[in-house]
JSON list of C-alpha atoms and ligand atoms in Angstrom, two decimals:
[
{"chain": "H", "resi": 351, "resn": "MET", "atom": "CA", "xyz": [18.84, 3.26, -1.42]},
{"chain": "H", "resi": 352, "resn": "ILE", "atom": "CA", "xyz": [15.09, 3.35, -2.04]},
{"chain": "H", "resi": 353, "resn": "ARG", "atom": "CA", "xyz": [12.99, 0.38, -0.86]},
{"chain": "H", "resi": 354, "resn": "ARG", "atom": "CA", "xyz": [9.40, -0.51, -0.07]},
{"chain": "H", "resi": 355, "resn": "LEU", "atom": "CA", "xyz": [8.49, -0.15, 3.60]},
{"chain": "H", "resi": 356, "resn": "SER", "atom": "CA", "xyz": [6.87, -3.31, 4.95]},
{"chain": "H", "resi": 357, "resn": "LYS", "atom": "CA", "xyz": [3.56, -3.22, 6.84]},
{"chain": "H", "resi": 358, "resn": "GLU", "atom": "CA", "xyz": [5.29, -4.17, 10.11]},
{"chain": "H", "resi": 359, "resn": "GLU", "atom": "CA", "xyz": [7.74, -1.24, 10.06]},
{"chain": "H", "resi": 360, "resn": "THR", "atom": "CA", "xyz": [7.24, 2.13, 11.75]},
{"chain": "H", "resi": 361, "resn": "ILE", "atom": "CA", "xyz": [5.73, 4.77, 9.48]},
{"chain": "H", "resi": 362, "resn": "PRO", "atom": "CA", "xyz": [8.02, 7.85, 8.99]},
{"chain": "H", "resi": 363, "resn": "MET", "atom": "CA", "xyz": [5.15, 10.11, 10.05]},
{"chain": "H", "resi": 364, "resn": "SER", "atom": "CA", "xyz": [7.12, 13.34, 10.66]},
{"chain": "H", "resi": 365, "resn": "LEU", "atom": "CA", "xyz": [8.45, 13.11, 7.10]},
{"chain": "H", "resi": 366, "resn": "LEU", "atom": "CA", "xyz": [5.02, 12.38, 5.62]},
{"chain": "H", "resi": 367, "resn": "LEU", "atom": "CA", "xyz": [3.56, 15.36, 7.50]},
{"chain": "H", "resi": 368, "resn": "LEU", "atom": "CA", "xyz": [6.01, 17.69, 5.70]},
{"chain": "H", "resi": 369, "resn": "ALA", "atom": "CA", "xyz": [4.09, 17.04, 2.50]},
{"chain": "H", "resi": 370, "resn": "ASP", "atom": "CA", "xyz": [0.63, 16.73, 4.02]},
{"chain": "H", "resi": 371, "resn": "PRO", "atom": "CA", "xyz": [-0.28, 18.35, 7.34]},
{"chain": "H", "resi": 372, "resn": "SER", "atom": "CA", "xyz": [-3.25, 16.06, 7.95]},
{"chain": "H", "resi": 373, "resn": "GLU", "atom": "CA", "xyz": [-2.24, 12.94, 9.94]},
{"chain": "H", "resi": 374, "resn": "ARG", "atom": "CA", "xyz": [-5.78, 11.65, 9.46]},
{"chain": "H", "resi": 375, "resn": "LEU", "atom": "CA", "xyz": [-5.51, 11.76, 5.66]},
{"chain": "H", "resi": 376, "resn": "VAL", "atom": "CA", "xyz": [-1.96, 10.35, 5.70]},
{"chain": "H", "resi": 377, "resn": "LEU", "atom": "CA", "xyz": [-3.07, 7.33, 7.78]},
{"chain": "H", "resi": 378, "resn": "GLN", "atom": "CA", "xyz": [-6.07, 6.87, 5.50]},
{"chain": "H", "resi": 379, "resn": "TYR", "atom": "CA", "xyz": [-4.09, 6.62, 2.25]},
{"chain": "H", "resi": 380, "resn": "LEU", "atom": "CA", "xyz": [-1.26, 4.61, 3.84]},
{"chain": "H", "resi": 381, "resn": "LYS", "atom": "CA", "xyz": [-3.76, 1.81, 4.49]},
{"chain": "H", "resi": 382, "resn": "ARG", "atom": "CA", "xyz": [-4.27, 1.35, 0.74]},
{"chain": "H", "resi": 383, "resn": "GLY", "atom": "CA", "xyz": [-1.02, 2.76, -0.64]},
{"chain": "H", "resi": 384, "resn": "GLN", "atom": "CA", "xyz": [2.54, 1.57, -1.17]},
{"chain": "H", "resi": 385, "resn": "CYS", "atom": "CA", "xyz": [5.09, 3.44, 0.94]},
{"chain": "H", "resi": 386, "resn": "TYR", "atom": "CA", "xyz": [8.69, 3.67, -0.31]},
{"chain": "H", "resi": 387, "resn": "VAL", "atom": "CA", "xyz": [11.55, 5.07, 1.75]},
{"chain": "H", "resi": 388, "resn": "MET", "atom": "CA", "xyz": [15.02, 6.42, 0.95]},
{"chain": "H", "resi": 389, "resn": "GLU", "atom": "CA", "xyz": [17.66, 5.50, 3.52]},
{"chain": "H", "resi": 390, "resn": "GLU", "atom": "CA", "xyz": [21.14, 6.73, 4.28]},
{"chain": "H", "resi": 391, "resn": "GLU", "atom": "CA", "xyz": [23.11, 4.57, 6.72]},
{"chain": "H", "resi": 392, "resn": "GLY", "atom": "CA", "xyz": [19.91, 3.04, 8.05]},
{"chain": "H", "resi": 393, "resn": "VAL", "atom": "CA", "xyz": [18.19, 6.40, 8.60]},
{"chain": "H", "resi": 394, "resn": "ILE", "atom": "CA", "xyz": [15.08, 7.28, 6.59]},
{"chain": "H", "resi": 395, "resn": "ILE", "atom": "CA", "xyz": [15.63, 10.63, 4.83]},
{"chain": "H", "resi": 396, "resn": "GLY", "atom": "CA", "xyz": [12.98, 10.49, 2.12]},
{"chain": "H", "resi": 397, "resn": "VAL", "atom": "CA", "xyz": [9.58, 8.98, 1.41]},
{"chain": "H", "resi": 398, "resn": "TYR", "atom": "CA", "xyz": [6.89, 8.66, -1.23]},
{"chain": "H", "resi": 399, "resn": "VAL", "atom": "CA", "xyz": [3.50, 6.96, -1.33]},
{"chain": "H", "resi": 400, "resn": "LEU", "atom": "CA", "xyz": [1.86, 5.48, -4.44]},
{"chain": "H", "resi": 401, "resn": "LEU", "atom": "CA", "xyz": [-1.90, 5.01, -4.38]},
{"chain": "H", "resi": 402, "resn": "ALA", "atom": "CA", "xyz": [-4.20, 3.41, -6.95]},
{"chain": "H", "resi": 403, "resn": "THR", "atom": "CA", "xyz": [-6.95, 5.94, -7.64]},
{"chain": "H", "resi": 404, "resn": "ARG", "atom": "CA", "xyz": [-8.80, 4.90, -10.81]},
{"chain": "H", "resi": 405, "resn": "PRO", "atom": "CA", "xyz": [-8.51, 1.96, -13.21]},
{"chain": "H", "resi": 406, "resn": "ASP", "atom": "CA", "xyz": [-4.98, 2.03, -14.69]},
{"chain": "H", "resi": 407, "resn": "THR", "atom": "CA", "xyz": [-4.10, 5.17, -12.72]},
{"chain": "H", "resi": 408, "resn": "VAL", "atom": "CA", "xyz": [-1.80, 5.59, -9.77]},
{"chain": "H", "resi": 409, "resn": "GLU", "atom": "CA", "xyz": [-1.01, 8.78, -7.87]},
{"chain": "H", "resi": 410, "resn": "ILE", "atom": "CA", "xyz": [2.03, 9.94, -5.90]},
{"chain": "H", "resi": 411, "resn": "VAL", "atom": "CA", "xyz": [0.00, 11.14, -2.92]},
{"chain": "H", "resi": 412, "resn": "ASN", "atom": "CA", "xyz": [3.00, 12.09, -0.77]},
{"chain": "H", "resi": 413, "resn": "VAL", "atom": "CA", "xyz": [6.68, 12.83, -1.44]},
{"chain": "H", "resi": 414, "resn": "ALA", "atom": "CA", "xyz": [9.05, 14.37, 1.08]},
{"chain": "H", "resi": 415, "resn": "VAL", "atom": "CA", "xyz": [12.75, 14.79, 1.87]},
{"chain": "H", "resi": 416, "resn": "GLU", "atom": "CA", "xyz": [14.15, 15.52, 5.34]},
{"chain": "H", "resi": 417, "resn": "PRO", "atom": "CA", "xyz": [14.80, 19.32, 5.49]},
{"chain": "H", "resi": 418, "resn": "ASP", "atom": "CA", "xyz": [18.60, 18.97, 6.00]},
{"chain": "H", "resi": 419, "resn": "TYR", "atom": "CA", "xyz": [18.78, 16.89, 2.82]},
{"chain": "H", "resi": 420, "resn": "GLN", "atom": "CA", "xyz": [16.54, 19.03, 0.59]},
{"chain": "H", "resi": 421, "resn": "GLY", "atom": "CA", "xyz": [17.91, 20.76, -2.51]},
{"chain": "H", "resi": 422, "resn": "LYS", "atom": "CA", "xyz": [20.44, 18.00, -3.25]},
{"chain": "H", "resi": 423, "resn": "GLY", "atom": "CA", "xyz": [18.51, 16.16, -5.94]},
{"chain": "H", "resi": 424, "resn": "LEU", "atom": "CA", "xyz": [16.96, 13.52, -3.66]},
{"chain": "H", "resi": 425, "resn": "GLY", "atom": "CA", "xyz": [13.39, 14.67, -4.29]},
{"chain": "H", "resi": 426, "resn": "LYS", "atom": "CA", "xyz": [14.00, 14.23, -8.00]},
{"chain": "H", "resi": 427, "resn": "GLN", "atom": "CA", "xyz": [15.40, 10.71, -7.37]},
{"chain": "H", "resi": 428, "resn": "LEU", "atom": "CA", "xyz": [12.26, 9.81, -5.41]},
{"chain": "H", "resi": 429, "resn": "VAL", "atom": "CA", "xyz": [9.89, 11.10, -8.11]},
{"chain": "H", "resi": 430, "resn": "ILE", "atom": "CA", "xyz": [11.84, 9.30, -10.87]},
{"chain": "H", "resi": 431, "resn": "HIS", "atom": "CA", "xyz": [11.78, 6.10, -8.76]},
{"chain": "H", "resi": 432, "resn": "ALA", "atom": "CA", "xyz": [8.02, 6.44, -8.33]},
{"chain": "H", "resi": 433, "resn": "ILE", "atom": "CA", "xyz": [7.54, 6.84, -12.09]},
{"chain": "H", "resi": 434, "resn": "ASP", "atom": "CA", "xyz": [9.73, 3.78, -12.81]},
{"chain": "H", "resi": 435, "resn": "THR", "atom": "CA", "xyz": [7.90, 1.72, -10.16]},
{"chain": "H", "resi": 436, "resn": "ALA", "atom": "CA", "xyz": [4.50, 2.65, -11.58]},
{"chain": "H", "resi": 437, "resn": "ARG", "atom": "CA", "xyz": [5.67, 1.77, -15.10]},
{"chain": "H", "resi": 438, "resn": "GLN", "atom": "CA", "xyz": [7.05, -1.61, -13.96]},
{"chain": "H", "resi": 439, "resn": "GLN", "atom": "CA", "xyz": [3.78, -2.38, -12.20]},
{"chain": "H", "resi": 440, "resn": "GLY", "atom": "CA", "xyz": [1.89, -1.80, -15.45]},
{"chain": "H", "resi": 441, "resn": "TRP", "atom": "CA", "xyz": [-0.05, 1.38, -14.65]},
{"chain": "H", "resi": 442, "resn": "HIS", "atom": "CA", "xyz": [-0.95, 3.49, -17.70]},
{"chain": "H", "resi": 443, "resn": "THR", "atom": "CA", "xyz": [-1.02, 6.92, -16.04]},
{"chain": "H", "resi": 444, "resn": "ILE", "atom": "CA", "xyz": [0.70, 8.47, -13.05]},
{"chain": "H", "resi": 445, "resn": "GLU", "atom": "CA", "xyz": [-0.65, 11.59, -11.37]},
{"chain": "H", "resi": 446, "resn": "ILE", "atom": "CA", "xyz": [0.57, 14.03, -8.76]},
{"chain": "H", "resi": 447, "resn": "GLY", "atom": "CA", "xyz": [-0.89, 17.16, -7.20]},
{"chain": "H", "resi": 448, "resn": "THR", "atom": "CA", "xyz": [0.54, 20.20, -5.48]},
{"chain": "H", "resi": 449, "resn": "GLY", "atom": "CA", "xyz": [-0.78, 23.31, -3.83]},
{"chain": "H", "resi": 450, "resn": "ASN", "atom": "CA", "xyz": [-0.90, 26.61, -5.74]},
{"chain": "H", "resi": 451, "resn": "SER", "atom": "CA", "xyz": [2.05, 27.81, -3.61]},
{"chain": "H", "resi": 452, "resn": "GLY", "atom": "CA", "xyz": [4.38, 24.90, -4.42]},
{"chain": "H", "resi": 453, "resn": "VAL", "atom": "CA", "xyz": [6.89, 26.52, -6.77]},
{"chain": "H", "resi": 454, "resn": "VAL", "atom": "CA", "xyz": [9.70, 24.01, -6.13]},
{"chain": "H", "resi": 455, "resn": "GLN", "atom": "CA", "xyz": [7.28, 21.12, -6.48]},
{"chain": "H", "resi": 456, "resn": "LEU", "atom": "CA", "xyz": [5.83, 22.46, -9.74]},
{"chain": "H", "resi": 457, "resn": "ALA", "atom": "CA", "xyz": [9.34, 22.89, -11.17]},
{"chain": "H", "resi": 458, "resn": "LEU", "atom": "CA", "xyz": [10.41, 19.44, -9.99]},
{"chain": "H", "resi": 459, "resn": "TYR", "atom": "CA", "xyz": [7.38, 17.57, -11.31]},
{"chain": "H", "resi": 460, "resn": "GLN", "atom": "CA", "xyz": [7.58, 19.24, -14.74]},
{"chain": "H", "resi": 461, "resn": "LYS", "atom": "CA", "xyz": [11.33, 18.49, -14.92]},
{"chain": "H", "resi": 462, "resn": "CYS", "atom": "CA", "xyz": [10.41, 14.83, -14.34]},
{"chain": "H", "resi": 463, "resn": "GLY", "atom": "CA", "xyz": [7.95, 14.91, -17.26]},
{"chain": "H", "resi": 464, "resn": "PHE", "atom": "CA", "xyz": [4.59, 15.67, -15.63]},
{"chain": "H", "resi": 465, "resn": "ARG", "atom": "CA", "xyz": [2.21, 18.10, -17.35]},
{"chain": "H", "resi": 466, "resn": "ILE", "atom": "CA", "xyz": [-0.53, 20.15, -15.75]},
{"chain": "H", "resi": 467, "resn": "THR", "atom": "CA", "xyz": [-3.98, 18.71, -16.41]},
{"chain": "H", "resi": 468, "resn": "SER", "atom": "CA", "xyz": [-6.35, 20.68, -14.17]},
{"chain": "H", "resi": 469, "resn": "ILE", "atom": "CA", "xyz": [-6.84, 22.89, -11.15]},
{"chain": "H", "resi": 470, "resn": "ASP", "atom": "CA", "xyz": [-9.07, 21.71, -8.34]},
{"chain": "H", "resi": 471, "resn": "ARG", "atom": "CA", "xyz": [-10.20, 25.05, -6.96]},
{"chain": "H", "resi": 472, "resn": "ASP", "atom": "CA", "xyz": [-10.68, 25.33, -3.19]},
{"chain": "H", "resi": 473, "resn": "PHE", "atom": "CA", "xyz": [-9.45, 21.74, -2.68]},
{"chain": "H", "resi": 474, "resn": "PHE", "atom": "CA", "xyz": [-7.50, 22.67, 0.47]},
{"chain": "H", "resi": 475, "resn": "LEU", "atom": "CA", "xyz": [-10.39, 24.70, 1.88]},
{"chain": "H", "resi": 476, "resn": "ARG", "atom": "CA", "xyz": [-12.66, 21.68, 1.47]},
{"chain": "H", "resi": 477, "resn": "HIS", "atom": "CA", "xyz": [-10.30, 19.02, 2.85]},
{"chain": "H", "resi": 478, "resn": "TYR", "atom": "CA", "xyz": [-8.29, 20.76, 5.59]},
{"chain": "H", "resi": 479, "resn": "GLU", "atom": "CA", "xyz": [-9.73, 22.42, 8.67]},
{"chain": "H", "resi": 480, "resn": "GLU", "atom": "CA", "xyz": [-6.77, 24.77, 9.37]},
{"chain": "H", "resi": 481, "resn": "PRO", "atom": "CA", "xyz": [-5.49, 27.36, 6.87]},
{"chain": "H", "resi": 482, "resn": "ILE", "atom": "CA", "xyz": [-2.15, 26.22, 5.35]},
{"chain": "H", "resi": 483, "resn": "MET", "atom": "CA", "xyz": [0.56, 28.71, 4.36]},
{"chain": "H", "resi": 484, "resn": "GLU", "atom": "CA", "xyz": [3.58, 28.01, 2.14]},
{"chain": "H", "resi": 485, "resn": "ASN", "atom": "CA", "xyz": [6.08, 30.51, 0.71]},
{"chain": "H", "resi": 486, "resn": "GLY", "atom": "CA", "xyz": [3.89, 33.30, 2.14]},
{"chain": "H", "resi": 487, "resn": "ILE", "atom": "CA", "xyz": [0.92, 32.17, 0.03]},
{"chain": "H", "resi": 488, "resn": "GLN", "atom": "CA", "xyz": [-2.24, 30.53, 1.35]},
{"chain": "H", "resi": 489, "resn": "VAL", "atom": "CA", "xyz": [-2.68, 27.05, -0.09]},
{"chain": "H", "resi": 490, "resn": "VAL", "atom": "CA", "xyz": [-6.19, 26.93, -1.50]},
{"chain": "H", "resi": 491, "resn": "ASP", "atom": "CA", "xyz": [-6.13, 25.30, -4.96]},
{"chain": "H", "resi": 492, "resn": "MET", "atom": "CA", "xyz": [-4.72, 21.93, -6.00]},
{"chain": "H", "resi": 493, "resn": "ILE", "atom": "CA", "xyz": [-2.75, 21.87, -9.26]},
{"chain": "H", "resi": 494, "resn": "ARG", "atom": "CA", "xyz": [-3.02, 18.41, -10.76]},
{"chain": "H", "resi": 495, "resn": "LEU", "atom": "CA", "xyz": [-0.37, 16.99, -13.08]},
{"chain": "H", "resi": 496, "resn": "SER", "atom": "CA", "xyz": [-0.14, 13.69, -14.93]},
{"chain": "H", "resi": 497, "resn": "MET", "atom": "CA", "xyz": [2.03, 11.61, -17.21]},
{"chain": "H", "resi": 498, "resn": "ASP", "atom": "CA", "xyz": [1.32, 8.70, -19.56]},
{"chain": "H", "resi": 499, "resn": "LEU", "atom": "CA", "xyz": [3.59, 5.75, -18.84]},
{"chain": "N", "resi": 1463, "resn": "LIG", "atom": "C1", "xyz": [9.42, 18.97, -2.64]},
{"chain": "N", "resi": 1463, "resn": "LIG", "atom": "C2", "xyz": [10.62, 18.18, -2.16]},
{"chain": "N", "resi": 1463, "resn": "LIG", "atom": "C3", "xyz": [10.23, 16.70, -2.07]},
{"chain": "N", "resi": 1463, "resn": "LIG", "atom": "C4", "xyz": [11.73, 18.33, -3.21]},
{"chain": "N", "resi": 1463, "resn": "LIG", "atom": "O1", "xyz": [12.85, 17.58, -2.80]},
{"chain": "N", "resi": 1463, "resn": "LIG", "atom": "P1", "xyz": [14.33, 18.16, -2.87]},
{"chain": "N", "resi": 1463, "resn": "LIG", "atom": "O2", "xyz": [15.27, 17.05, -2.58]},
{"chain": "N", "resi": 1463, "resn": "LIG", "atom": "O3", "xyz": [14.41, 19.38, -2.06]},
{"chain": "N", "resi": 1463, "resn": "LIG", "atom": "O4", "xyz": [14.38, 18.57, -4.43]},
{"chain": "N", "resi": 1463, "resn": "LIG", "atom": "P2", "xyz": [15.58, 18.42, -5.44]},
{"chain": "N", "resi": 1463, "resn": "LIG", "atom": "O5", "xyz": [16.86, 18.80, -4.78]},
{"chain": "N", "resi": 1463, "resn": "LIG", "atom": "O6", "xyz": [15.50, 17.07, -6.08]},
{"chain": "N", "resi": 1463, "resn": "LIG", "atom": "O7", "xyz": [15.24, 19.57, -6.49]},
{"chain": "N", "resi": 1463, "resn": "LIG", "atom": "C5", "xyz": [14.19, 19.43, -7.36]},
{"chain": "N", "resi": 1463, "resn": "LIG", "atom": "C6", "xyz": [14.33, 20.36, -8.55]},
{"chain": "N", "resi": 1463, "resn": "LIG", "atom": "O8", "xyz": [13.66, 21.56, -8.29]},
{"chain": "N", "resi": 1463, "resn": "LIG", "atom": "C7", "xyz": [14.47, 22.63, -8.74]},
{"chain": "N", "resi": 1463, "resn": "LIG", "atom": "N1", "xyz": [14.17, 23.84, -8.02]},
{"chain": "N", "resi": 1463, "resn": "LIG", "atom": "C8", "xyz": [14.28, 24.08, -6.72]},
{"chain": "N", "resi": 1463, "resn": "LIG", "atom": "N2", "xyz": [13.84, 25.33, -6.44]},
{"chain": "N", "resi": 1463, "resn": "LIG", "atom": "C9", "xyz": [13.46, 25.87, -7.62]},
{"chain": "N", "resi": 1463, "resn": "LIG", "atom": "C10", "xyz": [12.91, 27.13, -8.03]},
{"chain": "N", "resi": 1463, "resn": "LIG", "atom": "N3", "xyz": [12.67, 28.09, -7.15]},
{"chain": "N", "resi": 1463, "resn": "LIG", "atom": "N4", "xyz": [12.64, 27.33, -9.34]},
{"chain": "N", "resi": 1463, "resn": "LIG", "atom": "C11", "xyz": [12.89, 26.35, -10.26]},
{"chain": "N", "resi": 1463, "resn": "LIG", "atom": "N5", "xyz": [13.40, 25.15, -9.93]},
{"chain": "N", "resi": 1463, "resn": "LIG", "atom": "C12", "xyz": [13.66, 24.92, -8.64]},
{"chain": "N", "resi": 1463, "resn": "LIG", "atom": "C13", "xyz": [15.86, 22.18, -8.50]},
{"chain": "N", "resi": 1463, "resn": "LIG", "atom": "O9", "xyz": [16.73, 22.90, -9.30]},
{"chain": "N", "resi": 1463, "resn": "LIG", "atom": "C14", "xyz": [15.78, 20.72, -8.87]},
{"chain": "N", "resi": 1463, "resn": "LIG", "atom": "O10", "xyz": [15.92, 20.54, -10.26]},
{"chain": "N", "resi": 1463, "resn": "LIG", "atom": "P3", "xyz": [17.34, 20.11, -10.89]},
{"chain": "N", "resi": 1463, "resn": "LIG", "atom": "O11", "xyz": [17.65, 18.77, -10.29]},
{"chain": "N", "resi": 1463, "resn": "LIG", "atom": "O12", "xyz": [17.07, 20.06, -12.34]},
{"chain": "N", "resi": 1463, "resn": "LIG", "atom": "O13", "xyz": [18.32, 21.15, -10.48]},
{"chain": "N", "resi": 1463, "resn": "LIG", "atom": "C15", "xyz": [11.18, 18.70, -0.82]},
{"chain": "N", "resi": 1463, "resn": "LIG", "atom": "O14", "xyz": [11.51, 20.05, -0.93]},
{"chain": "N", "resi": 1463, "resn": "LIG", "atom": "C16", "xyz": [10.24, 18.50, 0.35]},
{"chain": "N", "resi": 1463, "resn": "LIG", "atom": "O15", "xyz": [10.26, 17.46, 1.01]},
{"chain": "N", "resi": 1463, "resn": "LIG", "atom": "N6", "xyz": [9.40, 19.50, 0.66]},
{"chain": "N", "resi": 1463, "resn": "LIG", "atom": "C17", "xyz": [8.45, 19.41, 1.77]},
{"chain": "N", "resi": 1463, "resn": "LIG", "atom": "C18", "xyz": [7.37, 18.41, 1.47]},
{"chain": "N", "resi": 1463, "resn": "LIG", "atom": "C19", "xyz": [6.57, 18.75, 0.23]},
{"chain": "N", "resi": 1463, "resn": "LIG", "atom": "O16", "xyz": [6.22, 19.89, 0.02]},
{"chain": "N", "resi": 1463, "resn": "LIG", "atom": "N7", "xyz": [6.29, 17.72, -0.58]},
{"chain": "N", "resi": 1463, "resn": "LIG", "atom": "C20", "xyz": [5.51, 17.85, -1.81]},
{"chain": "N", "resi": 1463, "resn": "LIG", "atom": "C21", "xyz": [4.05, 17.90, -1.52]},
{"chain": "N", "resi": 1463, "resn": "LIG", "atom": "S1", "xyz": [3.15, 18.36, -3.01]}
]
């Protein structure tokens, strides 16, 4: 089951940090964003955050699945749910970004219908103090993808 997390509930921070290592940035966009969680028997195993960025545009700024549950199609369910939610809310465009090293993410987002729009070079060098590694590649550039709803 996927449902909106209410403001009073505890934030699934360890899950959110899987997708974004900066707690400071996570807390910043959670203030303005909508957090949705996937639960199995009352335990949160997945999360995504939708954030309004520009007029008519919303972005999936975080999506993550608990490591034991990855590779079973749950990430795809979360991304599809985010797209449906954005469409129901009347947004015209949905965006998502991933690091240059995110091969699974790039495959997943394109399978869900996103197309690459631009590359924000050095994004991770500008916004994160510590170097980030993924799949043996340093994360430096942000690949931005979008979809018309
Ligand atoms: C990214 C993440 C959310 C994906 O969730 P998941 O549940 O593991 O993904 P899924 O099982 O839904 O698989 C997604 C798709 O990617 C595909 N995929 C996985 N590895 C792949 C590869 N190496 N090449 C091509 N496709 C690949 C899968 O086949 C699947 O597509 P399918 O359903 O058509 O078979 C999850 O791995 C995660 O939480 N990672 C850590 C946090 C993170 O990096 N978040 C994204 C920040 S940009």
